[in-house]
JSON list of C-alpha atoms in Angstrom, two decimals:
[
{"chain": "A", "resi": 1, "resn": "UNK", "atom": "CA", "xyz": [35.63, 27.60, -11.02]},
{"chain": "A", "resi": 2, "resn": "UNK", "atom": "CA", "xyz": [32.69, 29.93, -11.09]},
{"chain": "A", "resi": 3, "resn": "UNK", "atom": "CA", "xyz": [29.62, 29.58, -8.76]},
{"chain": "A", "resi": 4, "resn": "UNK", "atom": "CA", "xyz": [26.29, 29.29, -10.43]},
{"chain": "A", "resi": 5, "resn": "UNK", "atom": "CA", "xyz": [24.14, 32.25, -10.36]},
{"chain": "A", "resi": 6, "resn": "UNK", "atom": "CA", "xyz": [21.27, 31.57, -8.03]},
{"chain": "A", "resi": 7, "resn": "UNK", "atom": "CA", "xyz": [18.94, 33.80, -9.92]},
{"chain": "A", "resi": 8, "resn": "UNK", "atom": "CA", "xyz": [19.43, 31.93, -13.12]},
{"chain": "A", "resi": 9, "resn": "UNK", "atom": "CA", "xyz": [16.52, 30.03, -14.65]},
{"chain": "A", "resi": 10, "resn": "UNK", "atom": "CA", "xyz": [16.54, 26.59, -13.96]},
{"chain": "A", "resi": 11, "resn": "UNK", "atom": "CA", "xyz": [15.78, 24.34, -17.13]},
{"chain": "A", "resi": 12, "resn": "UNK", "atom": "CA", "xyz": [12.52, 22.28, -16.64]},
{"chain": "A", "resi": 13, "resn": "UNK", "atom": "CA", "xyz": [12.63, 18.81, -16.82]},
{"chain": "A", "resi": 14, "resn": "UNK", "atom": "CA", "xyz": [9.93, 17.07, -19.10]},
{"chain": "A", "resi": 15, "resn": "UNK", "atom": "CA", "xyz": [10.51, 13.61, -17.79]},
{"chain": "A", "resi": 16, "resn": "UNK", "atom": "CA", "xyz": [11.22, 12.60, -14.03]},
{"chain": "A", "resi": 17, "resn": "UNK", "atom": "CA", "xyz": [14.35, 10.99, -12.98]},
{"chain": "A", "resi": 18, "resn": "UNK", "atom": "CA", "xyz": [14.28, 7.24, -12.25]},
{"chain": "A", "resi": 19, "resn": "UNK", "atom": "CA", "xyz": [14.68, 7.55, -8.43]},
{"chain": "A", "resi": 20, "resn": "UNK", "atom": "CA", "xyz": [11.89, 10.36, -8.37]},
{"chain": "A", "resi": 21, "resn": "UNK", "atom": "CA", "xyz": [8.90, 9.36, -6.48]},
{"chain": "A", "resi": 22, "resn": "UNK", "atom": "CA", "xyz": [5.73, 10.18, -8.67]},
{"chain": "A", "resi": 23, "resn": "UNK", "atom": "CA", "xyz": [3.38, 8.46, -6.00]},
{"chain": "A", "resi": 24, "resn": "UNK", "atom": "CA", "xyz": [3.33, 7.05, -2.57]},
{"chain": "A", "resi": 25, "resn": "UNK", "atom": "CA", "xyz": [1.04, 5.71, -0.10]},
{"chain": "A", "resi": 26, "resn": "UNK", "atom": "CA", "xyz": [1.19, 3.94, 3.10]},
{"chain": "A", "resi": 27, "resn": "UNK", "atom": "CA", "xyz": [-1.85, 1.51, 3.78]},
{"chain": "A", "resi": 28, "resn": "UNK", "atom": "CA", "xyz": [-2.25, 2.47, 7.65]},
{"chain": "A", "resi": 29, "resn": "UNK", "atom": "CA", "xyz": [-4.86, 0.82, 9.38]},
{"chain": "A", "resi": 30, "resn": "UNK", "atom": "CA", "xyz": [-7.97, 2.70, 10.21]},
{"chain": "A", "resi": 31, "resn": "UNK", "atom": "CA", "xyz": [-9.02, 4.55, 13.35]},
{"chain": "A", "resi": 32, "resn": "UNK", "atom": "CA", "xyz": [-11.53, 1.52, 14.16]},
{"chain": "A", "resi": 33, "resn": "UNK", "atom": "CA", "xyz": [-8.66, -0.93, 13.97]},
{"chain": "A", "resi": 34, "resn": "UNK", "atom": "CA", "xyz": [-6.61, 0.88, 16.47]},
{"chain": "A", "resi": 35, "resn": "UNK", "atom": "CA", "xyz": [-9.82, 1.18, 18.72]},
{"chain": "A", "resi": 36, "resn": "UNK", "atom": "CA", "xyz": [-9.89, -2.92, 18.43]},
{"chain": "A", "resi": 37, "resn": "UNK", "atom": "CA", "xyz": [-6.37, -2.95, 19.39]},
{"chain": "A", "resi": 38, "resn": "UNK", "atom": "CA", "xyz": [-6.84, -0.91, 22.53]},
{"chain": "A", "resi": 39, "resn": "UNK", "atom": "CA", "xyz": [-9.85, -2.92, 23.37]},
{"chain": "A", "resi": 40, "resn": "UNK", "atom": "CA", "xyz": [-7.99, -6.37, 22.98]},
{"chain": "A", "resi": 41, "resn": "UNK", "atom": "CA", "xyz": [-5.04, -5.11, 25.08]},
{"chain": "A", "resi": 42, "resn": "UNK", "atom": "CA", "xyz": [-7.76, -4.38, 27.89]},
{"chain": "A", "resi": 43, "resn": "UNK", "atom": "CA", "xyz": [-8.44, -7.87, 27.75]},
{"chain": "A", "resi": 44, "resn": "UNK", "atom": "CA", "xyz": [-5.00, -8.38, 29.40]},
{"chain": "A", "resi": 45, "resn": "UNK", "atom": "CA", "xyz": [-6.35, -6.41, 32.57]},
{"chain": "A", "resi": 46, "resn": "UNK", "atom": "CA", "xyz": [-9.24, -9.11, 32.73]},
{"chain": "A", "resi": 47, "resn": "UNK", "atom": "CA", "xyz": [-7.14, -12.13, 32.46]},
{"chain": "A", "resi": 48, "resn": "UNK", "atom": "CA", "xyz": [-4.20, -11.07, 34.71]},
{"chain": "A", "resi": 49, "resn": "UNK", "atom": "CA", "xyz": [-6.14, -8.45, 37.05]},
{"chain": "A", "resi": 50, "resn": "UNK", "atom": "CA", "xyz": [-7.20, -11.42, 39.44]},
{"chain": "A", "resi": 51, "resn": "UNK", "atom": "CA", "xyz": [-3.76, -12.06, 40.27]},
{"chain": "A", "resi": 52, "resn": "UNK", "atom": "CA", "xyz": [-2.65, -8.49, 40.80]},
{"chain": "A", "resi": 53, "resn": "UNK", "atom": "CA", "xyz": [-3.68, -5.04, 39.32]},
{"chain": "A", "resi": 54, "resn": "UNK", "atom": "CA", "xyz": [-0.14, -4.35, 38.40]},
{"chain": "A", "resi": 55, "resn": "UNK", "atom": "CA", "xyz": [0.06, -7.58, 36.59]},
{"chain": "A", "resi": 56, "resn": "UNK", "atom": "CA", "xyz": [-3.12, -6.87, 34.62]},
{"chain": "A", "resi": 57, "resn": "UNK", "atom": "CA", "xyz": [-1.65, -3.44, 33.67]},
{"chain": "A", "resi": 58, "resn": "UNK", "atom": "CA", "xyz": [1.63, -4.89, 32.59]},
{"chain": "A", "resi": 59, "resn": "UNK", "atom": "CA", "xyz": [-0.28, -7.32, 30.38]},
{"chain": "A", "resi": 60, "resn": "UNK", "atom": "CA", "xyz": [-2.43, -4.85, 28.71]},
{"chain": "A", "resi": 61, "resn": "UNK", "atom": "CA", "xyz": [0.60, -2.81, 27.94]},
{"chain": "A", "resi": 62, "resn": "UNK", "atom": "CA", "xyz": [2.66, -5.84, 26.57]},
{"chain": "A", "resi": 63, "resn": "UNK", "atom": "CA", "xyz": [-0.30, -6.74, 24.29]},
{"chain": "A", "resi": 64, "resn": "UNK", "atom": "CA", "xyz": [-0.78, -3.25, 23.21]},
{"chain": "A", "resi": 65, "resn": "UNK", "atom": "CA", "xyz": [3.06, -2.92, 22.36]},
{"chain": "A", "resi": 66, "resn": "UNK", "atom": "CA", "xyz": [2.78, -6.25, 20.46]},
{"chain": "A", "resi": 67, "resn": "UNK", "atom": "CA", "xyz": [-0.31, -5.72, 18.48]},
{"chain": "A", "resi": 68, "resn": "UNK", "atom": "CA", "xyz": [0.66, -2.17, 17.53]},
{"chain": "A", "resi": 69, "resn": "UNK", "atom": "CA", "xyz": [4.36, -3.42, 16.36]},
{"chain": "A", "resi": 70, "resn": "UNK", "atom": "CA", "xyz": [2.51, -6.06, 14.33]},
{"chain": "A", "resi": 71, "resn": "UNK", "atom": "CA", "xyz": [0.45, -3.51, 12.55]},
{"chain": "A", "resi": 72, "resn": "UNK", "atom": "CA", "xyz": [3.01, -0.96, 12.05]},
{"chain": "A", "resi": 73, "resn": "UNK", "atom": "CA", "xyz": [5.44, -3.60, 10.74]},
{"chain": "A", "resi": 74, "resn": "UNK", "atom": "CA", "xyz": [2.97, -5.18, 8.47]},
{"chain": "A", "resi": 75, "resn": "UNK", "atom": "CA", "xyz": [1.73, -1.85, 6.98]},
{"chain": "A", "resi": 76, "resn": "UNK", "atom": "CA", "xyz": [2.63, -2.05, 3.10]},
{"chain": "A", "resi": 77, "resn": "UNK", "atom": "CA", "xyz": [3.75, 1.01, 1.17]},
{"chain": "A", "resi": 78, "resn": "UNK", "atom": "CA", "xyz": [2.92, 1.80, -2.62]},
{"chain": "A", "resi": 79, "resn": "UNK", "atom": "CA", "xyz": [5.77, 3.63, -4.47]},
{"chain": "A", "resi": 80, "resn": "UNK", "atom": "CA", "xyz": [5.58, 4.55, -7.95]},
{"chain": "A", "resi": 81, "resn": "UNK", "atom": "CA", "xyz": [8.72, 5.95, -9.50]},
{"chain": "A", "resi": 82, "resn": "UNK", "atom": "CA", "xyz": [9.48, 6.51, -13.35]},
{"chain": "A", "resi": 83, "resn": "UNK", "atom": "CA", "xyz": [11.07, 3.19, -13.62]},
{"chain": "A", "resi": 84, "resn": "UNK", "atom": "CA", "xyz": [9.50, 0.71, -10.99]},
{"chain": "A", "resi": 85, "resn": "UNK", "atom": "CA", "xyz": [6.35, 0.07, -9.16]},
{"chain": "A", "resi": 86, "resn": "UNK", "atom": "CA", "xyz": [6.63, -1.26, -5.74]},
{"chain": "A", "resi": 87, "resn": "UNK", "atom": "CA", "xyz": [3.81, -2.62, -3.61]},
{"chain": "A", "resi": 88, "resn": "UNK", "atom": "CA", "xyz": [4.56, -4.10, -0.47]},
{"chain": "A", "resi": 89, "resn": "UNK", "atom": "CA", "xyz": [7.47, -6.53, -0.91]},
{"chain": "A", "resi": 90, "resn": "UNK", "atom": "CA", "xyz": [6.80, -7.00, -4.62]},
{"chain": "A", "resi": 91, "resn": "UNK", "atom": "CA", "xyz": [8.28, -4.58, -7.24]},
{"chain": "A", "resi": 92, "resn": "UNK", "atom": "CA", "xyz": [7.98, -4.53, -10.98]},
{"chain": "A", "resi": 93, "resn": "UNK", "atom": "CA", "xyz": [9.68, -2.37, -13.95]},
{"chain": "A", "resi": 94, "resn": "UNK", "atom": "CA", "xyz": [6.93, 0.12, -15.13]},
{"chain": "A", "resi": 95, "resn": "UNK", "atom": "CA", "xyz": [7.54, -1.24, -18.72]},
{"chain": "A", "resi": 96, "resn": "UNK", "atom": "CA", "xyz": [5.77, -4.38, -17.55]},
{"chain": "A", "resi": 97, "resn": "UNK", "atom": "CA", "xyz": [2.44, -2.53, -16.41]},
{"chain": "A", "resi": 98, "resn": "UNK", "atom": "CA", "xyz": [-0.43, -2.64, -18.53]},
{"chain": "A", "resi": 99, "resn": "UNK", "atom": "CA", "xyz": [-3.94, -1.26, -18.37]},
{"chain": "A", "resi": 100, "resn": "UNK", "atom": "CA", "xyz": [-4.76, 0.36, -14.77]},
{"chain": "A", "resi": 101, "resn": "UNK", "atom": "CA", "xyz": [-8.37, 0.52, -13.44]},
{"chain": "A", "resi": 102, "resn": "UNK", "atom": "CA", "xyz": [-9.54, 1.63, -9.92]},
{"chain": "A", "resi": 103, "resn": "UNK", "atom": "CA", "xyz": [-12.67, -0.02, -8.38]},
{"chain": "A", "resi": 104, "resn": "UNK", "atom": "CA", "xyz": [-14.88, 1.18, -5.44]},
{"chain": "A", "resi": 105, "resn": "UNK", "atom": "CA", "xyz": [-17.90, 0.00, -3.33]},
{"chain": "A", "resi": 106, "resn": "UNK", "atom": "CA", "xyz": [-19.54, -3.28, -4.91]},
{"chain": "A", "resi": 107, "resn": "UNK", "atom": "CA", "xyz": [-16.94, -3.46, -7.74]},
{"chain": "A", "resi": 108, "resn": "UNK", "atom": "CA", "xyz": [-14.13, -3.45, -5.55]},
{"chain": "A", "resi": 109, "resn": "UNK", "atom": "CA", "xyz": [-16.15, -6.12, -3.47]},
{"chain": "A", "resi": 110, "resn": "UNK", "atom": "CA", "xyz": [-16.31, -8.27, -6.68]},
{"chain": "A", "resi": 111, "resn": "UNK", "atom": "CA", "xyz": [-12.81, -7.76, -7.62]},
{"chain": "A", "resi": 112, "resn": "UNK", "atom": "CA", "xyz": [-11.55, -8.91, -4.28]},
{"chain": "A", "resi": 113, "resn": "UNK", "atom": "CA", "xyz": [-14.04, -11.80, -4.27]},
{"chain": "A", "resi": 114, "resn": "UNK", "atom": "CA", "xyz": [-15.78, -13.55, -7.32]},
{"chain": "A", "resi": 115, "resn": "UNK", "atom": "CA", "xyz": [-13.43, -11.99, -10.22]},
{"chain": "A", "resi": 116, "resn": "UNK", "atom": "CA", "xyz": [-10.45, -12.43, -8.32]},
{"chain": "A", "resi": 117, "resn": "UNK", "atom": "CA", "xyz": [-7.81, -14.58, -10.32]},
{"chain": "A", "resi": 118, "resn": "UNK", "atom": "CA", "xyz": [-5.96, -17.00, -7.97]},
{"chain": "A", "resi": 119, "resn": "UNK", "atom": "CA", "xyz": [-2.61, -16.18, -9.85]},
{"chain": "A", "resi": 120, "resn": "UNK", "atom": "CA", "xyz": [-2.89, -12.22, -9.21]},
{"chain": "A", "resi": 121, "resn": "UNK", "atom": "CA", "xyz": [-0.68, -10.47, -6.49]},
{"chain": "A", "resi": 122, "resn": "UNK", "atom": "CA", "xyz": [-2.78, -9.18, -3.93]},
{"chain": "A", "resi": 123, "resn": "UNK", "atom": "CA", "xyz": [-2.01, -6.64, -1.24]},
{"chain": "A", "resi": 124, "resn": "UNK", "atom": "CA", "xyz": [-5.32, -5.45, -0.37]},
{"chain": "A", "resi": 125, "resn": "UNK", "atom": "CA", "xyz": [-6.39, -4.50, 3.35]},
{"chain": "A", "resi": 126, "resn": "UNK", "atom": "CA", "xyz": [-10.08, -4.95, 4.82]},
{"chain": "A", "resi": 127, "resn": "UNK", "atom": "CA", "xyz": [-10.29, -1.37, 6.16]},
{"chain": "A", "resi": 128, "resn": "UNK", "atom": "CA", "xyz": [-9.49, 0.17, 2.86]},
{"chain": "A", "resi": 129, "resn": "UNK", "atom": "CA", "xyz": [-12.45, -0.27, 0.43]},
{"chain": "A", "resi": 130, "resn": "UNK", "atom": "CA", "xyz": [-11.12, 1.07, -2.97]},
{"chain": "A", "resi": 131, "resn": "UNK", "atom": "CA", "xyz": [-8.77, -1.17, -5.14]},
{"chain": "A", "resi": 132, "resn": "UNK", "atom": "CA", "xyz": [-6.49, -0.65, -7.98]},
{"chain": "A", "resi": 133, "resn": "UNK", "atom": "CA", "xyz": [-6.24, -3.32, -10.51]},
{"chain": "A", "resi": 134, "resn": "UNK", "atom": "CA", "xyz": [-2.82, -3.16, -12.35]},
{"chain": "A", "resi": 135, "resn": "UNK", "atom": "CA", "xyz": [-2.28, -5.75, -15.62]},
{"chain": "A", "resi": 136, "resn": "UNK", "atom": "CA", "xyz": [0.97, -7.19, -15.78]},
{"chain": "A", "resi": 137, "resn": "UNK", "atom": "CA", "xyz": [2.34, -7.57, -19.42]},
{"chain": "A", "resi": 138, "resn": "UNK", "atom": "CA", "xyz": [5.69, -9.43, -18.66]},
{"chain": "A", "resi": 139, "resn": "UNK", "atom": "CA", "xyz": [5.54, -12.73, -20.93]},
{"chain": "A", "resi": 140, "resn": "UNK", "atom": "CA", "xyz": [7.80, -14.54, -18.33]},
{"chain": "A", "resi": 141, "resn": "UNK", "atom": "CA", "xyz": [5.68, -13.55, -15.39]},
{"chain": "A", "resi": 142, "resn": "UNK", "atom": "CA", "xyz": [2.46, -15.65, -14.83]},
{"chain": "A", "resi": 143, "resn": "UNK", "atom": "CA", "xyz": [0.88, -13.20, -12.64]},
{"chain": "A", "resi": 144, "resn": "UNK", "atom": "CA", "xyz": [-2.02, -11.66, -14.65]},
{"chain": "A", "resi": 145, "resn": "UNK", "atom": "CA", "xyz": [-2.22, -8.45, -12.57]},
{"chain": "A", "resi": 146, "resn": "UNK", "atom": "CA", "xyz": [-1.75, -6.82, -9.28]},
{"chain": "A", "resi": 147, "resn": "UNK", "atom": "CA", "xyz": [-4.69, -6.04, -7.08]},
{"chain": "A", "resi": 148, "resn": "UNK", "atom": "CA", "xyz": [-3.99, -3.44, -4.27]},
{"chain": "A", "resi": 149, "resn": "UNK", "atom": "CA", "xyz": [-5.99, -1.25, -1.78]},
{"chain": "A", "resi": 150, "resn": "UNK", "atom": "CA", "xyz": [-5.56, 2.46, -2.08]},
{"chain": "A", "resi": 151, "resn": "UNK", "atom": "CA", "xyz": [-7.21, 5.30, -0.05]},
{"chain": "A", "resi": 152, "resn": "UNK", "atom": "CA", "xyz": [-6.46, 7.54, -3.43]},
{"chain": "A", "resi": 153, "resn": "UNK", "atom": "CA", "xyz": [-7.00, 5.05, -6.06]},
{"chain": "A", "resi": 154, "resn": "UNK", "atom": "CA", "xyz": [-7.49, 7.99, -8.74]},
{"chain": "A", "resi": 155, "resn": "UNK", "atom": "CA", "xyz": [-4.12, 9.42, -8.00]},
{"chain": "A", "resi": 156, "resn": "UNK", "atom": "CA", "xyz": [-2.36, 6.06, -8.08]},
{"chain": "A", "resi": 157, "resn": "UNK", "atom": "CA", "xyz": [-3.96, 5.45, -11.55]},
{"chain": "A", "resi": 158, "resn": "UNK", "atom": "CA", "xyz": [-2.95, 8.70, -12.78]},
{"chain": "A", "resi": 159, "resn": "UNK", "atom": "CA", "xyz": [0.66, 8.07, -11.60]},
{"chain": "A", "resi": 160, "resn": "UNK", "atom": "CA", "xyz": [0.97, 4.90, -13.45]},
{"chain": "A", "resi": 161, "resn": "UNK", "atom": "CA", "xyz": [-0.86, 5.98, -16.54]},
{"chain": "A", "resi": 162, "resn": "UNK", "atom": "CA", "xyz": [1.01, 9.32, -16.92]},
{"chain": "A", "resi": 163, "resn": "UNK", "atom": "CA", "xyz": [4.23, 8.25, -17.22]},
{"chain": "A", "resi": 164, "resn": "UNK", "atom": "CA", "xyz": [3.90, 4.80, -18.75]},
{"chain": "A", "resi": 165, "resn": "UNK", "atom": "CA", "xyz": [6.72, 3.57, -20.97]}
]
């Protein structure tokens, strides 16, 4: 069997494969959240320091480890492929994604507050201001839309709109 010529041109694909990731984002906590975690873990020294300094330091390290683990494990990921959209634990076929809109500042606050529909799927973090509203068109799903935080809302909207099926 002949080996392919490495200098031969590779045909360009117009459509991405189903598993090719078009967009991904991890909603990591902001720096100020980590500062609060360090400060709260330092409270272990204040609580257990009177017993002994070593016990206070151990308590602070244990608290730091617990809070760090909780934050890392609860950090959701947004992933867009040609066929699916996954935000946190929820996943939906892209064919059921309707209109997509990004909101920032006061508009984002209104979407998270007074304009929020109680049936919407929500995956937002208080330390990330912009949100993206993704309409769900599945007739079997009562969820009218998904509302998710994003540090790059325009890129997420572009990824969802570019390859809508």
